[in-house]
Short mmCIF file of C-alpha atoms and ligand atoms in Angstrom, two decimals:
data_model
loop_
_atom_site.label_atom_id
_atom_site.label_comp_id
_atom_site.label_asym_id
_atom_site.label_seq_id
_atom_site.Cartn_x
_atom_site.Cartn_y
_atom_site.Cartn_z
CA MET M 1124 -27.07 1.37 5.76
CA LYS M 1125 -25.93 4.90 6.78
CA PHE M 1126 -22.29 5.81 7.52
CA PRO M 1127 -21.41 8.66 9.96
CA LYS M 1128 -21.55 12.08 8.21
CA ASN M 1129 -17.77 12.53 8.76
CA PHE M 1130 -16.92 9.06 7.41
CA MET M 1131 -14.50 9.54 4.52
CA PHE M 1132 -14.70 7.99 1.06
CA GLY M 1133 -11.77 8.17 -1.35
CA TYR M 1134 -8.90 6.33 -2.99
CA SER M 1135 -5.18 5.59 -2.61
CA TRP M 1136 -2.28 5.97 -5.05
CA SER M 1137 1.47 5.33 -5.01
CA GLY M 1138 4.21 7.19 -6.89
CA PHE M 1139 5.78 4.40 -8.94
CA GLN M 1140 2.39 3.08 -10.11
CA PHE M 1141 0.65 6.37 -10.98
CA GLU M 1142 3.09 9.25 -11.62
CA MET M 1143 4.87 8.24 -14.82
CA GLY M 1144 3.34 8.25 -18.29
CA LEU M 1145 4.38 11.49 -19.99
CA PRO M 1146 7.97 12.58 -20.72
CA GLY M 1147 9.78 14.24 -17.81
CA SER M 1148 8.12 12.14 -15.08
CA GLU M 1149 10.63 9.24 -15.11
CA VAL M 1150 12.70 8.56 -12.01
CA GLU M 1151 15.34 5.87 -11.39
CA SER M 1152 14.87 3.49 -8.43
CA ASP M 1153 15.36 -0.18 -7.57
CA TRP M 1154 11.90 -0.99 -8.98
CA TRP M 1155 12.75 0.99 -12.14
CA VAL M 1156 15.83 -1.11 -12.94
CA TRP M 1157 14.00 -4.26 -11.79
CA VAL M 1158 11.11 -3.97 -14.31
CA HIS M 1159 13.48 -2.87 -17.12
CA ASP M 1160 15.90 -5.77 -16.51
CA LYS M 1161 16.12 -7.89 -19.69
CA GLU M 1162 16.60 -11.16 -17.80
CA ASN M 1163 13.62 -10.47 -15.53
CA ILE M 1164 11.49 -9.81 -18.63
CA ALA M 1165 12.86 -12.82 -20.57
CA SER M 1166 12.17 -15.13 -17.61
CA GLY M 1167 8.63 -13.81 -17.23
CA LEU M 1168 9.35 -12.68 -13.67
CA VAL M 1169 8.06 -9.22 -14.71
CA SER M 1170 5.54 -8.42 -17.43
CA GLY M 1171 7.72 -6.27 -19.73
CA ASP M 1172 5.20 -3.42 -19.40
CA LEU M 1173 6.98 -0.23 -18.36
CA PRO M 1174 5.91 2.36 -15.74
CA GLU M 1175 6.87 5.25 -18.08
CA ASN M 1176 3.77 4.23 -20.08
CA GLY M 1177 1.53 4.64 -17.00
CA PRO M 1178 -1.44 6.93 -16.22
CA ALA M 1179 0.80 10.08 -15.97
CA TYR M 1180 -0.61 11.39 -12.69
CA TRP M 1181 2.53 13.61 -12.31
CA HIS M 1182 1.10 15.73 -15.16
CA LEU M 1183 -2.63 14.84 -15.11
CA TYR M 1184 -3.33 15.08 -11.35
CA LYS M 1185 -5.91 17.88 -11.79
CA GLN M 1186 -8.00 15.62 -14.07
CA ASP M 1187 -7.96 12.76 -11.57
CA HIS M 1188 -8.79 15.08 -8.67
CA ASP M 1189 -11.74 16.42 -10.74
CA ILE M 1190 -12.99 12.85 -11.29
CA ALA M 1191 -12.44 11.97 -7.60
CA GLU M 1192 -14.45 15.03 -6.55
CA LYS M 1193 -17.23 14.15 -9.04
CA LEU M 1194 -17.38 10.65 -7.50
CA GLY M 1195 -18.04 12.17 -4.07
CA MET M 1196 -14.56 11.47 -2.69
CA ASP M 1197 -13.28 13.55 0.22
CA CYS M 1198 -10.00 11.82 1.10
CA ILE M 1199 -6.90 10.73 -0.85
CA ARG M 1200 -3.96 8.71 0.48
CA GLY M 1201 -0.96 9.56 -1.65
CA GLY M 1202 2.78 9.06 -1.74
CA ILE M 1203 6.14 10.74 -2.28
CA GLU M 1204 9.05 9.00 -4.05
CA TRP M 1205 12.26 8.96 -1.98
CA ALA M 1206 14.23 8.49 -5.23
CA ARG M 1207 12.79 11.75 -6.61
CA ILE M 1208 13.53 13.85 -3.54
CA PHE M 1209 17.05 12.45 -3.04
CA PRO M 1210 18.44 11.19 -6.39
CA LYS M 1211 21.94 11.44 -4.89
CA PRO M 1212 23.23 9.75 -1.66
CA THR M 1213 22.55 11.53 1.63
CA PHE M 1214 25.16 9.47 3.57
CA ASP M 1215 27.54 12.45 3.93
CA VAL M 1216 24.98 14.53 5.82
CA LYS M 1217 25.94 13.46 9.34
CA VAL M 1218 23.39 12.87 12.13
CA ASP M 1219 23.66 11.68 15.72
CA VAL M 1220 22.55 8.05 16.03
CA GLU M 1221 21.94 6.57 19.47
CA LYS M 1222 22.10 2.76 19.81
CA ASP M 1223 21.41 0.32 22.67
CA GLU M 1224 23.90 -2.26 23.95
CA GLU M 1225 22.80 -4.76 21.27
CA GLY M 1226 23.52 -2.14 18.62
CA ASN M 1227 19.87 -1.49 17.85
CA ILE M 1228 19.13 2.08 16.81
CA ILE M 1229 17.33 3.96 19.58
CA SER M 1230 17.09 7.36 17.96
CA VAL M 1231 18.27 9.41 15.00
CA ASP M 1232 18.39 13.15 15.62
CA VAL M 1233 17.57 15.33 12.57
CA PRO M 1234 17.64 19.00 13.69
CA GLU M 1235 16.70 21.90 11.41
CA SER M 1236 20.39 22.52 10.64
CA THR M 1237 20.55 19.03 9.12
CA ILE M 1238 17.38 19.70 7.10
CA LYS M 1239 19.10 22.80 5.67
CA GLU M 1240 22.14 20.67 4.72
CA LEU M 1241 19.86 18.11 3.04
CA GLU M 1242 18.24 20.94 0.99
CA LYS M 1243 21.58 21.44 -0.77
CA ILE M 1244 21.46 17.93 -2.32
CA ALA M 1245 17.70 17.48 -2.54
CA ASN M 1246 15.68 17.83 -5.76
CA MET M 1247 13.79 20.91 -4.59
CA GLU M 1248 11.89 21.17 -7.90
CA ALA M 1249 10.40 17.70 -7.31
CA LEU M 1250 9.47 18.75 -3.77
CA GLU M 1251 7.75 21.85 -5.15
CA HIS M 1252 5.86 19.76 -7.73
CA TYR M 1253 4.57 17.43 -4.99
CA ARG M 1254 3.42 20.57 -3.15
CA LYS M 1255 1.44 21.59 -6.26
CA ILE M 1256 -0.17 18.13 -6.52
CA TYR M 1257 -1.17 17.95 -2.84
CA SER M 1258 -2.34 21.61 -2.79
CA ASP M 1259 -4.66 21.02 -5.76
CA TRP M 1260 -6.52 18.45 -3.62
CA LYS M 1261 -6.36 20.40 -0.34
CA GLU M 1262 -7.67 23.59 -2.03
CA ARG M 1263 -10.88 21.66 -2.68
CA GLY M 1264 -11.41 21.41 1.09
CA LYS M 1265 -10.46 17.73 1.18
CA THR M 1266 -8.45 15.43 3.46
CA PHE M 1267 -4.96 14.26 2.49
CA ILE M 1268 -2.99 11.36 3.96
CA LEU M 1269 0.69 11.22 2.99
CA ASN M 1270 2.49 7.88 3.09
CA LEU M 1271 6.31 8.16 2.95
CA TYR M 1272 7.33 4.76 1.55
CA HIS M 1273 5.49 2.50 -0.93
CA TRP M 1274 8.24 0.04 -2.04
CA PRO M 1275 10.71 1.72 -4.51
CA LEU M 1276 14.10 2.70 -3.02
CA PRO M 1277 16.75 5.04 -4.49
CA LEU M 1278 19.36 3.07 -6.48
CA TRP M 1279 22.11 4.33 -4.14
CA ILE M 1280 20.19 2.58 -1.31
CA HIS M 1281 19.26 -0.66 -3.16
CA ASP M 1282 20.64 -2.21 -6.38
CA PRO M 1283 18.44 -5.32 -6.65
CA ILE M 1284 20.18 -6.86 -9.68
CA ALA M 1285 23.57 -6.62 -7.97
CA VAL M 1286 22.15 -8.08 -4.73
CA ARG M 1287 20.71 -11.05 -6.60
CA LYS M 1288 23.96 -11.63 -8.57
CA LEU M 1289 26.65 -10.70 -6.03
CA GLY M 1290 24.80 -11.08 -2.71
CA PRO M 1291 23.85 -8.37 -0.18
CA ASP M 1292 27.42 -7.98 1.16
CA ARG M 1293 28.72 -6.70 -2.19
CA ALA M 1294 25.91 -4.39 -3.31
CA PRO M 1295 23.67 -1.60 -1.97
CA ALA M 1296 21.40 -3.89 0.02
CA GLY M 1297 18.33 -1.81 0.79
CA TRP M 1298 16.47 -2.95 3.91
CA LEU M 1299 19.16 -5.56 4.64
CA ASP M 1300 21.49 -2.70 5.59
CA GLU M 1301 20.86 -0.74 8.81
CA LYS M 1302 22.35 2.36 7.10
CA THR M 1303 19.08 2.46 5.15
CA VAL M 1304 17.22 3.01 8.45
CA VAL M 1305 19.23 6.18 9.18
CA GLU M 1306 18.83 7.54 5.63
CA PHE M 1307 15.07 6.84 5.72
CA VAL M 1308 14.73 8.78 8.99
CA LYS M 1309 16.51 11.76 7.39
CA PHE M 1310 14.07 11.54 4.44
CA ALA M 1311 11.09 11.40 6.85
CA ALA M 1312 12.24 14.45 8.82
CA PHE M 1313 12.92 16.36 5.59
CA VAL M 1314 9.44 15.67 4.15
CA ALA M 1315 7.64 16.42 7.44
CA TYR M 1316 9.56 19.70 7.79
CA HIS M 1317 8.60 20.81 4.25
CA LEU M 1318 5.07 19.45 3.69
CA ASP M 1319 3.30 19.09 7.06
CA ASP M 1320 1.02 22.09 6.30
CA LEU M 1321 -0.62 20.06 3.50
CA VAL M 1322 -0.90 16.76 5.40
CA ASP M 1323 -3.82 15.76 7.66
CA MET M 1324 -2.46 12.32 8.66
CA TRP M 1325 0.97 10.70 8.14
CA SER M 1326 1.86 7.12 7.36
CA THR M 1327 5.49 5.96 7.41
CA MET M 1328 5.21 3.00 5.06
CA ASN M 1329 2.86 0.84 2.98
CA GLU M 1330 2.86 -2.93 3.61
CA PRO M 1331 6.35 -3.54 5.04
CA ASN M 1332 5.29 -7.21 5.34
CA VAL M 1333 4.96 -7.44 1.57
CA VAL M 1334 8.44 -5.91 1.12
CA TYR M 1335 10.19 -8.53 3.28
CA ASN M 1336 7.97 -11.50 2.33
CA GLN M 1337 7.89 -11.00 -1.45
CA GLY M 1338 11.48 -9.76 -1.75
CA TYR M 1339 13.18 -12.59 0.13
CA ILE M 1340 10.74 -15.53 0.42
CA ASN M 1341 7.87 -15.59 -2.11
CA LEU M 1342 10.10 -14.96 -5.13
CA ARG M 1343 7.40 -15.89 -7.67
CA SER M 1344 5.81 -12.55 -6.81
CA GLY M 1345 8.43 -10.86 -9.00
CA PHE M 1346 9.55 -8.46 -6.26
CA PRO M 1347 13.15 -7.18 -5.97
CA PRO M 1348 15.76 -8.44 -5.15
CA GLY M 1349 14.46 -12.00 -5.59
CA TYR M 1350 17.10 -13.23 -3.12
CA LEU M 1351 15.85 -16.33 -1.27
CA SER M 1352 16.81 -16.16 2.38
CA PHE M 1353 14.70 -16.49 5.53
CA GLU M 1354 17.29 -14.65 7.59
CA ALA M 1355 17.38 -11.83 5.03
CA ALA M 1356 13.59 -11.54 5.36
CA GLU M 1357 13.95 -11.36 9.17
CA LYS M 1358 16.72 -8.74 8.87
CA ALA M 1359 14.61 -6.64 6.50
CA LYS M 1360 11.65 -6.96 8.87
CA PHE M 1361 13.79 -5.81 11.83
CA ASN M 1362 15.20 -2.83 9.91
CA LEU M 1363 11.75 -1.83 8.65
CA ILE M 1364 10.48 -1.79 12.24
CA GLN M 1365 13.45 0.44 13.23
CA ALA M 1366 12.75 2.64 10.20
CA HIS M 1367 9.09 3.10 11.17
CA ILE M 1368 9.99 3.97 14.77
CA GLY M 1369 12.71 6.40 13.69
CA ALA M 1370 10.42 8.02 11.13
CA TYR M 1371 7.58 8.21 13.68
CA ASP M 1372 9.81 10.18 16.06
CA ALA M 1373 11.26 12.33 13.25
CA ILE M 1374 7.81 13.33 11.96
CA LYS M 1375 6.69 14.19 15.51
CA GLU M 1376 9.61 16.67 15.71
CA TYR M 1377 7.98 18.73 12.94
CA SER M 1378 4.27 17.83 13.11
CA GLU M 1379 1.33 17.60 15.51
CA LYS M 1380 -0.56 15.23 13.19
CA SER M 1381 -1.13 11.50 13.80
CA VAL M 1382 1.40 9.00 12.44
CA GLY M 1383 0.41 5.48 11.44
CA VAL M 1384 1.42 2.52 9.30
CA ILE M 1385 -0.41 0.94 6.35
CA TYR M 1386 -0.31 -2.86 6.47
CA ALA M 1387 -1.30 -5.78 4.18
CA PHE M 1388 -3.85 -7.72 6.22
CA ALA M 1389 -4.99 -11.03 4.83
CA TRP M 1390 -7.72 -12.79 6.79
CA HIS M 1391 -6.81 -16.38 7.78
CA ASP M 1392 -9.42 -19.19 7.92
CA PRO M 1393 -8.93 -22.85 8.96
CA LEU M 1394 -10.26 -25.34 6.39
CA ALA M 1395 -11.50 -27.45 9.29
CA GLU M 1396 -12.40 -26.68 12.93
CA GLU M 1397 -9.48 -28.77 14.22
CA TYR M 1398 -6.97 -26.24 12.82
CA LYS M 1399 -8.63 -23.25 14.52
CA ASP M 1400 -6.09 -22.65 17.32
CA GLU M 1401 -3.08 -23.07 15.07
CA VAL M 1402 -4.52 -20.59 12.56
CA GLU M 1403 -4.96 -18.05 15.37
CA GLU M 1404 -1.21 -18.40 16.04
CA ILE M 1405 -0.48 -17.85 12.35
CA ARG M 1406 -2.65 -14.71 12.37
CA LYS M 1407 -0.85 -13.30 15.41
CA LYS M 1408 2.53 -13.96 13.79
CA ASP M 1409 1.39 -12.36 10.52
CA TYR M 1410 0.33 -9.16 12.34
CA GLU M 1411 3.37 -9.11 14.65
CA PHE M 1412 4.94 -6.07 12.91
CA VAL M 1413 1.91 -3.98 13.91
CA THR M 1414 1.82 -5.47 17.41
CA ILE M 1415 5.44 -4.46 18.00
CA LEU M 1416 4.87 -0.85 16.86
CA HIS M 1417 1.75 -0.63 19.02
CA SER M 1418 3.53 -2.07 22.08
CA LYS M 1419 6.23 0.62 21.75
CA GLY M 1420 3.66 3.41 21.57
CA LYS M 1421 4.73 4.34 18.04
CA LEU M 1422 1.37 3.94 16.30
CA ASP M 1423 -1.49 6.47 16.29
CA TRP M 1424 -3.66 4.83 13.60
CA ILE M 1425 -3.71 1.75 11.35
CA GLY M 1426 -4.12 1.72 7.57
CA VAL M 1427 -5.94 -1.50 6.69
CA ASN M 1428 -5.25 -2.92 3.21
CA TYR M 1429 -7.68 -5.81 2.72
CA TYR M 1430 -8.32 -7.80 -0.48
CA SER M 1431 -8.94 -11.46 0.34
CA ARG M 1432 -8.06 -14.34 2.63
CA LEU M 1433 -5.83 -17.39 3.06
CA VAL M 1434 -7.35 -20.78 3.95
CA TYR M 1435 -5.11 -23.19 5.88
CA GLY M 1436 -5.14 -26.98 5.73
CA ALA M 1437 -2.73 -29.81 6.56
CA LYS M 1438 -0.02 -30.89 4.12
CA ASP M 1439 2.78 -33.31 5.08
CA GLY M 1440 1.95 -32.81 8.74
CA HIS M 1441 1.88 -29.04 8.92
CA LEU M 1442 -0.51 -26.21 8.15
CA VAL M 1443 -0.12 -24.40 4.83
CA PRO M 1444 -2.21 -21.90 2.82
CA LEU M 1445 -4.23 -23.98 0.34
CA PRO M 1446 -4.33 -23.36 -3.43
CA GLY M 1447 -7.87 -22.78 -4.69
CA TYR M 1448 -8.85 -20.39 -1.93
CA GLY M 1449 -8.34 -16.67 -1.18
CA PHE M 1450 -5.23 -15.11 -2.79
CA MET M 1451 -4.41 -18.53 -4.28
CA SER M 1452 -7.53 -18.97 -6.42
CA GLU M 1453 -7.70 -19.38 -10.20
CA ARG M 1454 -7.34 -16.13 -12.20
CA GLY M 1455 -10.74 -15.24 -13.65
CA GLY M 1456 -12.14 -18.45 -12.19
CA PHE M 1457 -13.86 -19.57 -9.01
CA ALA M 1458 -12.48 -20.46 -5.59
CA LYS M 1459 -13.16 -23.93 -4.16
CA SER M 1460 -15.70 -22.17 -1.95
CA GLY M 1461 -17.69 -21.48 -5.17
CA ARG M 1462 -17.06 -17.75 -4.91
CA PRO M 1463 -15.72 -15.88 -7.95
CA ALA M 1464 -12.05 -14.88 -8.10
CA SER M 1465 -10.66 -11.69 -9.65
CA ASP M 1466 -8.53 -11.38 -12.80
CA PHE M 1467 -5.62 -11.71 -10.33
CA GLY M 1468 -7.06 -14.94 -8.87
CA TRP M 1469 -8.13 -13.43 -5.52
CA GLU M 1470 -11.35 -14.90 -4.06
CA MET M 1471 -14.04 -12.37 -3.14
CA TYR M 1472 -14.48 -12.77 0.63
CA PRO M 1473 -16.08 -9.71 2.30
CA GLU M 1474 -16.66 -11.60 5.56
CA GLY M 1475 -12.89 -11.50 6.00
CA LEU M 1476 -12.95 -7.71 6.18
CA GLU M 1477 -15.70 -7.69 8.82
CA ASN M 1478 -13.84 -10.30 10.89
CA LEU M 1479 -10.53 -8.46 10.45
CA LEU M 1480 -11.86 -5.06 11.56
CA LYS M 1481 -13.42 -6.55 14.70
CA TYR M 1482 -10.20 -8.43 15.45
CA LEU M 1483 -7.97 -5.35 14.97
CA ASN M 1484 -10.31 -3.11 16.96
CA ASN M 1485 -10.15 -5.56 19.85
CA ALA M 1486 -6.39 -6.12 19.55
CA TYR M 1487 -5.20 -2.50 19.17
CA GLU M 1488 -8.11 -0.11 19.95
CA LEU M 1489 -6.77 2.43 17.42
CA PRO M 1490 -8.54 4.51 14.74
CA MET M 1491 -8.52 2.62 11.44
CA ILE M 1492 -8.88 3.63 7.83
CA ILE M 1493 -9.41 1.12 5.02
CA THR M 1494 -6.49 2.40 2.94
CA GLU M 1495 -6.85 -0.22 0.20
CA ASN M 1496 -9.68 -2.49 -0.94
CA GLY M 1497 -10.52 -3.37 -4.53
CA MET M 1498 -10.05 -5.95 -7.24
CA ALA M 1499 -8.50 -6.53 -10.65
CA ASP M 1500 -11.59 -6.69 -12.87
CA ALA M 1501 -10.99 -5.22 -16.35
CA ALA M 1502 -14.58 -5.94 -17.44
CA ASP M 1503 -16.07 -4.52 -14.22
CA ARG M 1504 -18.13 -7.68 -14.00
CA TYR M 1505 -17.78 -8.21 -10.24
CA ARG M 1506 -16.58 -4.82 -8.95
CA PRO M 1507 -20.08 -3.42 -8.16
CA HIS M 1508 -20.72 -6.51 -6.01
CA TYR M 1509 -17.21 -6.43 -4.51
CA LEU M 1510 -17.58 -2.76 -3.60
CA VAL M 1511 -21.00 -2.98 -1.95
CA SER M 1512 -20.31 -6.28 -0.16
CA HIS M 1513 -17.06 -4.93 1.36
CA LEU M 1514 -18.66 -1.60 2.33
CA LYS M 1515 -21.42 -3.62 4.01
CA ALA M 1516 -18.71 -5.55 5.88
CA VAL M 1517 -17.23 -2.23 7.09
CA TYR M 1518 -20.70 -1.04 8.11
CA ASN M 1519 -21.34 -4.26 10.08
CA ALA M 1520 -17.97 -4.04 11.86
CA MET M 1521 -18.61 -0.39 12.78
CA LYS M 1522 -22.02 -1.37 14.18
CA GLU M 1523 -20.07 -3.77 16.46
CA GLY M 1524 -17.87 -0.90 17.63
CA ALA M 1525 -14.93 -0.96 15.18
CA ASP M 1526 -13.41 2.56 15.01
CA VAL M 1527 -13.23 3.01 11.21
CA ARG M 1528 -12.84 6.56 9.91
CA GLY M 1529 -12.90 6.01 6.16
CA TYR M 1530 -12.82 3.75 3.11
CA LEU M 1531 -10.22 4.41 0.38
CA HIS M 1532 -10.68 2.25 -2.71
CA TRP M 1533 -7.78 0.74 -4.65
CA SER M 1534 -8.00 2.52 -6.85
CA LEU M 1535 -9.45 5.49 -8.74
CA THR M 1536 -7.76 4.67 -12.07
CA ASP M 1537 -6.03 1.72 -13.66
CA ASN M 1538 -2.32 1.86 -12.91
CA TYR M 1539 1.01 -0.03 -13.08
CA GLU M 1540 0.55 -3.23 -11.07
CA TRP M 1541 4.22 -3.98 -10.18
CA ALA M 1542 5.40 -7.29 -11.76
CA GLN M 1543 2.05 -7.64 -13.60
CA GLY M 1544 2.33 -4.25 -15.31
CA PHE M 1545 -0.93 -3.13 -16.97
CA ARG M 1546 -2.50 -6.58 -17.09
CA MET M 1547 -4.26 -6.16 -13.75
CA ARG M 1548 -6.75 -3.30 -13.88
CA PHE M 1549 -7.92 -2.11 -10.43
CA GLY M 1550 -9.54 1.16 -11.48
CA LEU M 1551 -13.07 2.39 -10.88
CA VAL M 1552 -11.95 4.39 -13.93
CA TYR M 1553 -10.55 2.75 -17.07
CA VAL M 1554 -7.38 4.29 -18.53
CA ASP M 1555 -6.42 4.05 -22.22
CA PHE M 1556 -2.64 4.06 -21.71
CA GLU M 1557 -2.05 5.15 -25.34
CA THR M 1558 -4.12 8.34 -25.11
CA LYS M 1559 -4.10 8.64 -21.24
CA LYS M 1560 -7.86 9.26 -21.51
CA ARG M 1561 -9.99 8.26 -18.52
CA TYR M 1562 -13.40 6.49 -18.83
CA LEU M 1563 -15.81 5.67 -15.99
CA ARG M 1564 -16.60 1.99 -15.36
CA PRO M 1565 -20.16 1.28 -14.09
CA SER M 1566 -18.77 0.66 -10.58
CA ALA M 1567 -17.61 4.32 -10.48
CA LEU M 1568 -21.29 5.32 -10.58
CA VAL M 1569 -22.12 2.86 -7.80
CA PHE M 1570 -19.26 4.40 -5.77
CA ARG M 1571 -20.58 7.91 -6.46
CA GLU M 1572 -24.10 7.04 -5.26
CA ILE M 1573 -22.76 5.69 -1.98
CA ALA M 1574 -20.02 8.28 -1.36
CA THR M 1575 -22.22 11.33 -2.06
CA GLN M 1576 -24.99 10.04 0.24
CA LYS M 1577 -22.58 8.44 2.77
CA GLU M 1578 -25.01 5.55 2.68
CA ILE M 1579 -25.61 2.22 0.91
CA PRO M 1580 -29.12 3.07 -0.32
CA GLU M 1581 -31.80 0.35 -0.24
CA GLU M 1582 -31.87 0.22 -4.05
CA LEU M 1583 -28.14 -0.73 -4.18
CA ALA M 1584 -27.94 -2.98 -1.11
CA HIS M 1585 -28.94 -6.02 -3.24
CA LEU M 1586 -25.51 -5.84 -4.96
CA ALA M 1587 -23.92 -7.21 -1.77
CA ASP M 1588 -25.91 -10.43 -2.07
CA LEU M 1589 -25.47 -11.20 -5.78
CA LYS M 1590 -24.84 -14.88 -6.49
CA PHE M 1591 -22.65 -15.64 -9.49
CA VAL M 1592 -23.20 -18.79 -11.51
CA THR M 1593 -20.12 -20.98 -11.16
CA ARG M 1594 -18.89 -23.06 -14.12
CA LYS M 1595 -19.93 -26.30 -12.36
O1 PGI T 971 -2.33 -5.49 -5.94
C1 PGI T 971 -3.08 -4.34 -5.75
C2 PGI T 971 -2.43 -3.43 -4.72
C3 PGI T 971 -1.10 -2.82 -5.19
O2 PGI T 971 -1.28 -2.15 -6.42
C4 PGI T 971 -0.61 -1.84 -4.10
O3 PGI T 971 0.53 -1.09 -4.51
C5 PGI T 971 -0.25 -2.61 -2.84
O4 PGI T 971 -0.27 -1.76 -1.69
C6 PGI T 971 -1.17 -3.79 -2.63
N1 PGI T 971 -1.13 -4.66 -1.61
C7 PGI T 971 -2.06 -5.61 -1.86
C8 PGI T 971 -2.31 -6.77 -0.96
C9 PGI T 971 -1.21 -7.81 -1.24
C10 PGI T 971 -1.04 -8.80 -0.18
C11 PGI T 971 -1.99 -8.99 0.79
C12 PGI T 971 -1.77 -9.94 1.77
C13 PGI T 971 -0.62 -10.71 1.75
C14 PGI T 971 0.32 -10.49 0.75
C15 PGI T 971 0.10 -9.54 -0.21
C16 PGI T 971 -2.69 -5.33 -3.04
N2 PGI T 971 -2.13 -4.18 -3.48
#
C-alpha cells in the first residue's frame, strides 16, 4: 500500500504536555493551578503527577527533532502557550470590536500599531525561544503546522478554582466570557505577525468540543473548571466559534497560509440497525462546530483527531453511548466487540477512521490531515497493530477519494496526559521522566519503515490483521 510521495508523516505536541520538565520551563495557567490543586488531587479528580516533571521539550527539542527525523518524519504540528506569551492581562490594549444587532462579535481589528503596543507587555524572550524551537525543525527542510490554542488559558483569563467555588459571574470565567474572544484574537494576530515566516499551515485551536464538553458536562474527565451546566457548555461553544472566526480573520491579515481547526472526531455506530437514523443525527450534532465554521467560509483545512468510537443503544427510552464499547471500554481489557482496549480503555476500531474520512470528505470537501491518532500502550503490545491498521484505514479512504495530506501520530514521546498525568503513555518513544532519557519502543521502528518508504510494505501489512486472544 503506497502513499503519495508528498504525503506527510509526523507527530503532534502541545505546550502544557511537552514543554515542562527542567527548571525554568514552568508557566502558570488555568491547567497549572488545576493539576496542583490539593482538593482536586485528594478527590482523585487529577492524578497528582505534575507537568513540571514532564519530558522537558522546552530544553530538549533538538533531541526530539533528531529522533523524529531518524523515524522518517517530515511534519510536526506544534503549539504556543498563550500564558507564556502574555503572562499579564492584555485588556488595556484597546481594539475596535464590531458587533451585530444581537451583540455577536463580527470583527476585531488588530492593526500593526496594536501589535506594537502588545509587544510592550508580551514576554518577548518566550516568543524568541519558540522561534528557536520552530526554526530547528524548519532548518531541516521540514513542514511545520502551528496550532494557537490547546486548552490551557492564562490565569487572568480563567481561574478554574474560583469559577467552581464562586461561579462564573465572580471569577475570570475563560470561554464563558466574551472578553476572552477579543483577547484571543489579539493573541492570534500577535503570533501571526511575529512567526508566520516559520509556519506552513495555521490552526486556531485543538478540540474546542473537548473544552466545552469536558469542562462543563463530563466532569469525571477531570477538566477545568468542573462546573456542571449545559448552558455554560453552550456559551463556551458559542464563544469558541467566535474566537476561531476572529482568529481566522486576524491571521489572514498577516499571513497567506491556510488556516484550519483541529477537532476531536469520534466515530458513532448504532448497536442495532433500528437506531441508524438517530445516530446519524447525533453525528451531525457532534460535528456541528466544524459545519458552522465551514458554512461561514472560515475553514481552509480540517485537522482530524481520531482515536476510537462511541456505540449507541437504547436506555430508558433514549439513545446513549454504551459502556463496554469505544471510548467507554475497560482499561487494559477488551471491548464487548471482542477487540482489545488501550491502557486508557479505548477500543481499537480502525474502521471508524476509514468511515470518518469518507464522511468528512463528502461533507466538507476540504484538505484533511490526521493531526492525532495513537493509543496509551505502555508495553507497546498493541501499538504496532494500531498503527498499521489505522494507516491502512487512511489508505483505503484515500483510495475512495478522501483528500488526506498527512498522518501525525499522537505522539512521538510519552508526555503529560492532562488529568491522568504520566499514567497514560502515548509515545512511540518511551521517556524515563527521572532522567529525561528517550528510548525507542518497537512501534517506532514500524513507523520508521513506513514513513521512510511512504508505504506499508507487504512484510508489515499483516500487522493490520492481527487477532488478539480475548480473555473469554
Ligand atoms: O488523550 C490523548 C490525546 C491528548 O493527549 C491530546 O492533548 C488531545 O488533543 C486528545 N484528544 C483526544 C481525543 C479525546 C476525545 C475524542 C472524542 C470525544 C471526546 C474526547 C485524545 N487526545
